[in-house]
Amino acid sequence: MYADELKKTAKAMVAPGKGLLAADESSGTIKKRFDAIGVESTEDLRRDYREMLFRSADAMTKNISGVILYDETLRQKAKDGTPLSKLIAAAGSIPGIKVDKGVVPLPGCPGEVITEGLDGLGERMKEYRALGARFAKWRAVIDIAAHIPTFAGIYTNTHALARYAAICQQEGIVPIVEPEVLMDGAHDIDTCEEVATRVLKQQFQDLYLQGVMLEGIVLKPSMVIAGKKSAKQASVQEVAAATLRVLKNCVPPSVAGIAFLSGGQSDADATAHLDAMNRMGPLPWPVTYSYGRALQHEPQKVWAGKAENVTAAQAAFSRRAHLNGLASLGKWSPELEKAGKAA
Ligand code: 13P
């Protein structure tokens, strides 16, 4: 019923030079981010912070195709009473919603987790659509360590993601399918490549079995990268080449687009990797960003909870969005990182 609209929305989410802002930190995660900048995590301060981002006209009109929101934010109003989702839409960007309920340990699979939130999801989607959301996000988490991930760990998560995606499309919501392979371990890039391949092969098998229309999804993968604790870090070119190898082997060209998570990479690394991939094109799909930390780290530091810092923080956010917008076109350069620090 919604096929044409889903395709149109998915295409708009990965429009040239644009990508997504992941501002859907759960209450626990945003508290961690605020703790790091010495700001108390109250409802009003969370609103002030996110309102600051969504009123960054430069970033929002030029480089942010859509914003992933947390339930609280989708229901919140700006200081002047305008719903925050309306601010986003007024800038020409699309409001989206995180719908998973986080992870719990997966019984029978020590060290692995499963994402919850399928029960009643269709009903929640109806409300989210009425509140203005046109896409959703569900994050599955796959960790790499000795003996994990297991097939059961991978399959349970990709199955849940496919079920979520089918429910989304039935309700007129574009699913962001996010099977994140964590970069927290000590593994090398080859191990990450092998695990990412297993995960994505299984993911597309499950999406097919659940009847999901690939032209109406956005895939949000992690990059293929060595674990943070590995002594053997890969170069920018190696990360870009390995990531594209995996994606080309696993992701059908009918998928509307690929929007990476940043996963704990430095801001500049996340941008450099994206740029390197786009320079290796032409690619079968648009390849862009759906960054949380790599877009917000700078503006958070500059803002620090103070109204007088709003303009400078907006400039810092717009700068990061601009650099990632260039990277999504393969037009970024390391010199741009050094030049013109806004803050
Ligand atoms: P990061 O870019 O900080 O990894 O966040 C993206 C996201 O939405 C994770 O689910």
Short mmCIF file of C-alpha atoms and ligand atoms in Angstrom, two decimals:
data_model
loop_
_atom_site.label_atom_id
_atom_site.label_comp_id
_atom_site.label_asym_id
_atom_site.label_seq_id
_atom_site.Cartn_x
_atom_site.Cartn_y
_atom_site.Cartn_z
CA MET A 1 0.00 0.00 0.00
CA TYR A 2 2.82 2.39 0.85
CA ALA A 3 5.36 1.10 -1.73
CA ASP A 4 5.81 4.34 -3.70
CA GLU A 5 6.02 6.49 -0.61
CA LEU A 6 8.55 4.15 1.02
CA LYS A 7 10.80 4.25 -2.05
CA LYS A 8 10.58 8.03 -2.22
CA THR A 9 11.36 8.49 1.48
CA ALA A 10 14.28 6.04 1.39
CA LYS A 11 15.75 7.84 -1.62
CA ALA A 12 15.41 11.21 0.09
CA MET A 13 17.24 9.86 3.17
CA VAL A 14 20.34 9.20 1.05
CA ALA A 15 20.07 12.22 -1.29
CA PRO A 16 23.40 13.42 -2.77
CA GLY A 17 25.53 15.37 -0.29
CA LYS A 18 23.23 14.50 2.62
CA GLY A 19 23.09 11.95 5.42
CA LEU A 20 21.32 11.25 8.69
CA LEU A 21 21.85 12.67 12.16
CA ALA A 22 21.45 9.97 14.81
CA ALA A 23 20.14 11.98 17.79
CA ASP A 24 18.24 9.03 19.29
CA GLU A 25 20.37 8.45 22.36
CA SER A 26 18.34 6.67 25.02
CA SER A 27 18.02 8.39 28.44
CA GLY A 28 20.99 6.35 29.72
CA THR A 29 23.24 7.16 26.76
CA ILE A 30 22.48 10.89 26.64
CA LYS A 31 23.24 11.05 30.38
CA LYS A 32 26.68 9.58 29.65
CA ARG A 33 27.26 12.19 26.92
CA PHE A 34 26.09 15.02 29.20
CA ASP A 35 28.21 13.73 32.11
CA ALA A 36 31.26 14.06 29.83
CA ILE A 37 30.56 17.80 29.31
CA GLY A 38 29.45 18.45 32.90
CA VAL A 39 25.75 18.98 32.09
CA GLU A 40 22.90 17.54 34.14
CA SER A 41 20.59 15.35 32.04
CA THR A 42 17.18 16.96 32.67
CA GLU A 43 14.25 16.89 30.26
CA ASP A 44 14.61 20.63 29.62
CA LEU A 45 18.36 20.47 28.95
CA ARG A 46 17.92 17.50 26.61
CA ARG A 47 15.30 19.58 24.80
CA ASP A 48 17.56 22.67 24.71
CA TYR A 49 20.45 20.66 23.34
CA ARG A 50 18.47 18.96 20.61
CA GLU A 51 16.59 22.15 19.73
CA MET A 52 20.00 23.78 19.25
CA LEU A 53 20.92 21.05 16.73
CA PHE A 54 17.62 21.14 14.86
CA ARG A 55 17.76 24.94 14.56
CA SER A 56 21.21 24.77 12.91
CA ALA A 57 19.86 26.04 9.61
CA ASP A 58 23.03 25.50 7.61
CA ALA A 59 23.47 21.84 8.57
CA MET A 60 19.79 20.96 8.53
CA THR A 61 18.96 22.45 5.14
CA LYS A 62 22.13 21.39 3.31
CA ASN A 63 23.52 18.18 4.80
CA ILE A 64 21.00 16.45 7.10
CA SER A 65 18.38 14.47 5.19
CA GLY A 66 16.74 13.11 8.32
CA VAL A 67 17.07 12.91 12.10
CA ILE A 68 16.62 9.78 14.20
CA LEU A 69 14.80 10.75 17.40
CA TYR A 70 14.19 9.10 20.74
CA ASP A 71 10.56 8.69 21.85
CA GLU A 72 10.85 11.60 24.31
CA THR A 73 12.14 13.97 21.62
CA LEU A 74 9.44 13.11 19.06
CA ARG A 75 6.88 14.23 21.67
CA GLN A 76 8.79 17.32 22.84
CA LYS A 77 8.15 20.94 21.95
CA ALA A 78 10.75 23.64 21.35
CA LYS A 79 10.86 26.56 23.82
CA ASP A 80 8.41 28.50 21.62
CA GLY A 81 5.93 25.60 21.60
CA THR A 82 6.70 24.24 18.10
CA PRO A 83 6.99 20.44 18.13
CA LEU A 84 10.64 19.50 17.56
CA SER A 85 9.58 17.19 14.70
CA LYS A 86 8.04 20.23 12.97
CA LEU A 87 11.32 22.14 13.27
CA ILE A 88 13.05 19.28 11.49
CA ALA A 89 10.43 19.06 8.75
CA ALA A 90 10.45 22.85 8.29
CA ALA A 91 14.18 22.63 7.49
CA GLY A 92 13.38 20.11 4.74
CA SER A 93 14.64 17.16 6.78
CA ILE A 94 12.70 14.01 7.70
CA PRO A 95 11.91 13.02 11.31
CA GLY A 96 12.58 9.38 12.22
CA ILE A 97 12.24 7.33 15.39
CA LYS A 98 14.26 4.71 17.23
CA VAL A 99 11.81 1.90 17.97
CA ASP A 100 13.91 -0.86 19.49
CA LYS A 101 13.93 -1.25 23.26
CA GLY A 102 17.61 -1.97 23.66
CA VAL A 103 19.48 -5.22 24.26
CA VAL A 104 19.33 -7.99 26.85
CA PRO A 105 21.59 -11.06 27.23
CA LEU A 106 20.61 -13.80 24.76
CA PRO A 107 19.75 -16.98 26.68
CA GLY A 108 21.91 -19.95 25.66
CA CYS A 109 24.51 -17.70 24.02
CA PRO A 110 26.96 -16.44 26.68
CA GLY A 111 28.42 -13.02 25.80
CA GLU A 112 25.83 -12.28 23.13
CA VAL A 113 22.76 -10.02 23.19
CA ILE A 114 19.41 -9.73 21.47
CA THR A 115 17.50 -6.53 20.74
CA GLU A 116 13.94 -6.41 22.10
CA GLY A 117 10.83 -4.49 21.06
CA LEU A 118 8.83 -6.49 18.50
CA ASP A 119 5.69 -7.01 20.59
CA GLY A 120 3.08 -4.35 19.82
CA LEU A 121 5.43 -2.70 17.32
CA GLY A 122 2.76 -2.29 14.60
CA GLU A 123 0.56 -0.29 17.00
CA ARG A 124 3.49 1.89 18.12
CA MET A 125 4.33 2.55 14.45
CA LYS A 126 0.82 3.88 13.81
CA GLU A 127 1.27 6.41 16.60
CA TYR A 128 4.78 7.37 15.45
CA ARG A 129 3.54 7.94 11.91
CA ALA A 130 0.74 10.16 13.26
CA LEU A 131 3.42 12.10 15.19
CA GLY A 132 5.29 12.74 11.93
CA ALA A 133 7.91 9.98 11.77
CA ARG A 134 8.53 8.58 8.29
CA PHE A 135 11.40 6.23 9.06
CA ALA A 136 12.56 4.12 11.99
CA LYS A 137 15.69 2.56 13.40
CA TRP A 138 16.37 -0.77 15.08
CA ARG A 139 19.91 -1.56 16.21
CA ALA A 140 21.21 -5.10 16.62
CA VAL A 141 24.56 -5.57 18.34
CA ILE A 142 27.10 -8.21 17.37
CA ASP A 143 30.28 -8.38 19.44
CA ILE A 144 33.51 -10.07 18.37
CA ALA A 145 35.52 -12.04 20.97
CA ALA A 146 36.73 -15.61 21.49
CA HIS A 147 33.99 -17.99 20.22
CA ILE A 148 31.53 -15.21 19.38
CA PRO A 149 29.51 -14.35 17.42
CA THR A 150 27.81 -17.74 17.11
CA PHE A 151 25.40 -18.60 14.31
CA ALA A 152 22.55 -18.50 16.85
CA GLY A 153 23.63 -15.02 18.00
CA ILE A 154 23.74 -13.70 14.45
CA TYR A 155 20.59 -15.41 13.24
CA THR A 156 18.44 -14.40 16.22
CA ASN A 157 19.37 -10.76 15.65
CA THR A 158 19.02 -10.67 11.85
CA HIS A 159 15.66 -12.42 12.17
CA ALA A 160 14.41 -9.76 14.60
CA LEU A 161 15.68 -7.00 12.30
CA ALA A 162 13.84 -8.53 9.35
CA ARG A 163 10.61 -8.85 11.37
CA TYR A 164 10.93 -5.20 12.41
CA ALA A 165 11.57 -4.13 8.79
CA ALA A 166 8.48 -5.95 7.53
CA ILE A 167 6.31 -4.34 10.24
CA CYS A 168 7.73 -0.88 9.41
CA GLN A 169 6.93 -1.19 5.71
CA GLN A 170 3.42 -2.41 6.45
CA GLU A 171 2.85 0.79 8.45
CA GLY A 172 4.39 3.18 5.87
CA ILE A 173 7.67 3.68 7.71
CA VAL A 174 11.09 3.16 6.08
CA PRO A 175 13.17 0.81 8.22
CA ILE A 176 16.81 1.59 8.89
CA VAL A 177 18.27 -1.90 9.25
CA GLU A 178 21.24 -1.64 11.61
CA PRO A 179 23.22 -4.80 12.33
CA GLU A 180 26.18 -3.23 14.17
CA VAL A 181 29.38 -5.23 14.50
CA LEU A 182 31.11 -3.59 17.47
CA MET A 183 34.65 -2.23 17.15
CA ASP A 184 35.34 -2.60 20.88
CA GLY A 185 37.35 -5.84 20.69
CA ALA A 186 40.99 -6.74 20.03
CA HIS A 187 40.29 -8.39 16.66
CA ASP A 188 42.06 -7.45 13.43
CA ILE A 189 40.38 -6.15 10.29
CA ASP A 190 40.33 -9.60 8.62
CA THR A 191 38.25 -11.02 11.48
CA CYS A 192 35.88 -8.07 11.21
CA GLU A 193 35.55 -8.70 7.46
CA GLU A 194 34.70 -12.34 8.04
CA VAL A 195 32.10 -11.56 10.75
CA ALA A 196 30.55 -8.67 8.79
CA THR A 197 30.14 -10.97 5.79
CA ARG A 198 28.40 -13.65 7.86
CA VAL A 199 26.09 -11.06 9.40
CA LEU A 200 25.11 -9.35 6.14
CA LYS A 201 24.65 -12.60 4.18
CA GLN A 202 22.24 -13.76 6.89
CA GLN A 203 20.57 -10.34 7.09
CA PHE A 204 19.59 -10.27 3.43
CA GLN A 205 18.42 -13.88 3.52
CA ASP A 206 16.08 -12.95 6.41
CA LEU A 207 14.86 -9.74 4.74
CA TYR A 208 13.97 -11.81 1.69
CA LEU A 209 12.14 -14.44 3.76
CA GLN A 210 10.09 -11.72 5.49
CA GLY A 211 9.10 -10.11 2.17
CA VAL A 212 10.86 -6.81 2.79
CA MET A 213 11.07 -4.47 -0.23
CA LEU A 214 14.76 -3.57 -0.54
CA GLU A 215 14.08 -0.32 -2.45
CA GLY A 216 12.33 0.87 0.71
CA ILE A 217 15.06 0.26 3.31
CA VAL A 218 18.27 2.00 4.30
CA LEU A 219 21.07 -0.27 5.55
CA LYS A 220 23.06 1.11 8.46
CA PRO A 221 26.17 -1.05 8.80
CA SER A 222 29.36 -0.58 10.72
CA MET A 223 32.55 -0.17 8.72
CA VAL A 224 34.98 -3.08 8.41
CA ILE A 225 37.69 -2.01 10.80
CA ALA A 226 40.15 -3.44 13.34
CA GLY A 227 38.94 -3.52 16.96
CA LYS A 228 39.93 -0.56 19.15
CA LYS A 229 42.15 -2.79 21.28
CA SER A 230 43.98 -4.34 18.33
CA ALA A 231 47.67 -3.46 18.02
CA LYS A 232 47.29 -3.77 14.24
CA GLN A 233 45.21 -0.83 13.01
CA ALA A 234 44.32 -0.67 9.31
CA SER A 235 44.87 2.35 7.05
CA VAL A 236 42.05 4.49 5.68
CA GLN A 237 42.45 2.85 2.27
CA GLU A 238 42.34 -0.65 3.80
CA VAL A 239 39.17 0.10 5.77
CA ALA A 240 37.46 1.57 2.71
CA ALA A 241 38.48 -1.33 0.44
CA ALA A 242 37.50 -4.07 2.94
CA THR A 243 34.16 -2.40 3.70
CA LEU A 244 33.27 -2.09 0.02
CA ARG A 245 34.35 -5.69 -0.63
CA VAL A 246 31.92 -6.92 2.02
CA LEU A 247 29.07 -4.64 0.94
CA LYS A 248 29.42 -5.55 -2.75
CA ASN A 249 29.41 -9.24 -1.82
CA CYS A 250 26.36 -9.04 0.43
CA VAL A 251 24.10 -6.07 -0.38
CA PRO A 252 21.84 -6.20 -3.46
CA PRO A 253 21.96 -3.08 -5.66
CA SER A 254 18.22 -2.59 -5.19
CA VAL A 255 18.80 -1.43 -1.58
CA ALA A 256 17.97 2.30 -1.53
CA GLY A 257 21.14 3.32 0.24
CA ILE A 258 23.80 2.69 2.83
CA ALA A 259 24.27 5.05 5.77
CA PHE A 260 27.08 4.11 8.14
CA LEU A 261 27.18 4.42 11.90
CA SER A 262 30.38 5.90 13.35
CA GLY A 263 30.67 3.38 16.18
CA GLY A 264 33.31 5.13 18.27
CA GLN A 265 35.68 6.19 15.46
CA SER A 266 37.18 9.67 15.79
CA ASP A 267 35.24 12.38 13.93
CA ALA A 268 37.98 12.75 11.31
CA ASP A 269 38.38 8.96 10.79
CA ALA A 270 34.64 8.49 10.23
CA THR A 271 34.73 11.25 7.60
CA ALA A 272 37.97 10.05 5.95
CA HIS A 273 36.70 6.46 5.63
CA LEU A 274 33.43 7.58 4.05
CA ASP A 275 35.27 9.84 1.62
CA ALA A 276 37.71 7.08 0.62
CA MET A 277 34.84 4.72 -0.16
CA ASN A 278 33.07 7.25 -2.35
CA ARG A 279 36.33 7.96 -4.21
CA MET A 280 36.47 4.24 -5.05
CA GLY A 281 33.13 4.54 -6.89
CA PRO A 282 30.96 4.37 -8.86
CA LEU A 283 29.13 2.26 -6.28
CA PRO A 284 25.86 0.34 -6.68
CA TRP A 285 24.08 2.43 -3.99
CA PRO A 286 24.43 5.90 -2.43
CA VAL A 287 26.90 5.56 0.48
CA THR A 288 26.56 8.15 3.22
CA TYR A 289 26.46 8.73 7.00
CA SER A 290 24.05 8.17 9.84
CA TYR A 291 26.40 9.37 12.55
CA GLY A 292 25.66 9.98 16.20
CA ARG A 293 28.94 10.63 17.97
CA ALA A 294 30.93 11.69 14.87
CA LEU A 295 28.44 14.52 14.24
CA GLN A 296 27.70 15.54 17.83
CA HIS A 297 30.99 15.23 19.64
CA GLU A 298 32.22 18.74 18.67
CA PRO A 299 28.92 20.63 19.14
CA GLN A 300 28.42 18.96 22.52
CA LYS A 301 31.81 20.12 23.76
CA VAL A 302 31.28 23.66 22.48
CA TRP A 303 27.71 23.94 23.85
CA ALA A 304 28.52 22.63 27.35
CA GLY A 305 24.96 23.41 28.49
CA LYS A 306 25.27 27.20 28.13
CA ALA A 307 22.84 29.36 26.14
CA GLU A 308 25.64 31.78 25.21
CA ASN A 309 27.44 28.95 23.36
CA VAL A 310 24.51 28.02 21.11
CA THR A 311 25.70 29.92 18.02
CA ALA A 312 29.24 28.50 18.24
CA ALA A 313 27.89 24.98 18.84
CA GLN A 314 25.62 25.30 15.80
CA ALA A 315 28.64 26.36 13.73
CA ALA A 316 30.57 23.31 14.99
CA PHE A 317 27.67 21.00 14.08
CA SER A 318 27.25 22.60 10.65
CA ARG A 319 30.98 22.25 10.00
CA ARG A 320 30.95 18.51 10.81
CA ALA A 321 27.80 18.01 8.71
CA HIS A 322 29.38 19.92 5.81
CA LEU A 323 32.58 17.82 5.93
CA ASN A 324 30.57 14.59 5.99
CA GLY A 325 28.38 15.89 3.17
CA LEU A 326 31.55 16.36 1.11
CA ALA A 327 32.75 12.86 2.09
CA SER A 328 29.47 11.38 0.88
CA LEU A 329 30.37 12.80 -2.54
CA GLY A 330 34.07 11.83 -2.36
CA LYS A 331 35.02 15.53 -2.21
CA TRP A 332 36.52 15.84 1.29
CA SER A 333 40.24 16.32 1.91
CA PRO A 334 42.37 16.13 5.08
CA GLU A 335 43.33 19.80 4.63
CA LEU A 336 39.68 20.75 5.15
CA GLU A 337 39.86 19.14 8.62
CA LYS A 338 42.63 21.52 9.65
CA ALA A 339 41.27 24.61 7.92
CA GLY A 340 38.48 26.78 9.27
CA LYS A 341 37.79 25.20 12.66
CA ALA A 342 34.51 26.89 13.45
CA ALA A 343 34.88 26.85 17.21
P1 13P B 1 27.27 6.35 16.36
O1 13P B 1 27.51 7.04 15.03
O2 13P B 1 27.68 7.17 17.54
O3 13P B 1 27.79 4.95 16.37
O4 13P B 1 25.69 6.25 16.53
C1 13P B 1 24.93 5.87 15.47
C2 13P B 1 23.77 5.08 15.94
O5 13P B 1 22.64 5.42 15.67
C3 13P B 1 24.03 3.87 16.72
O6 13P B 1 22.85 3.12 16.81
#
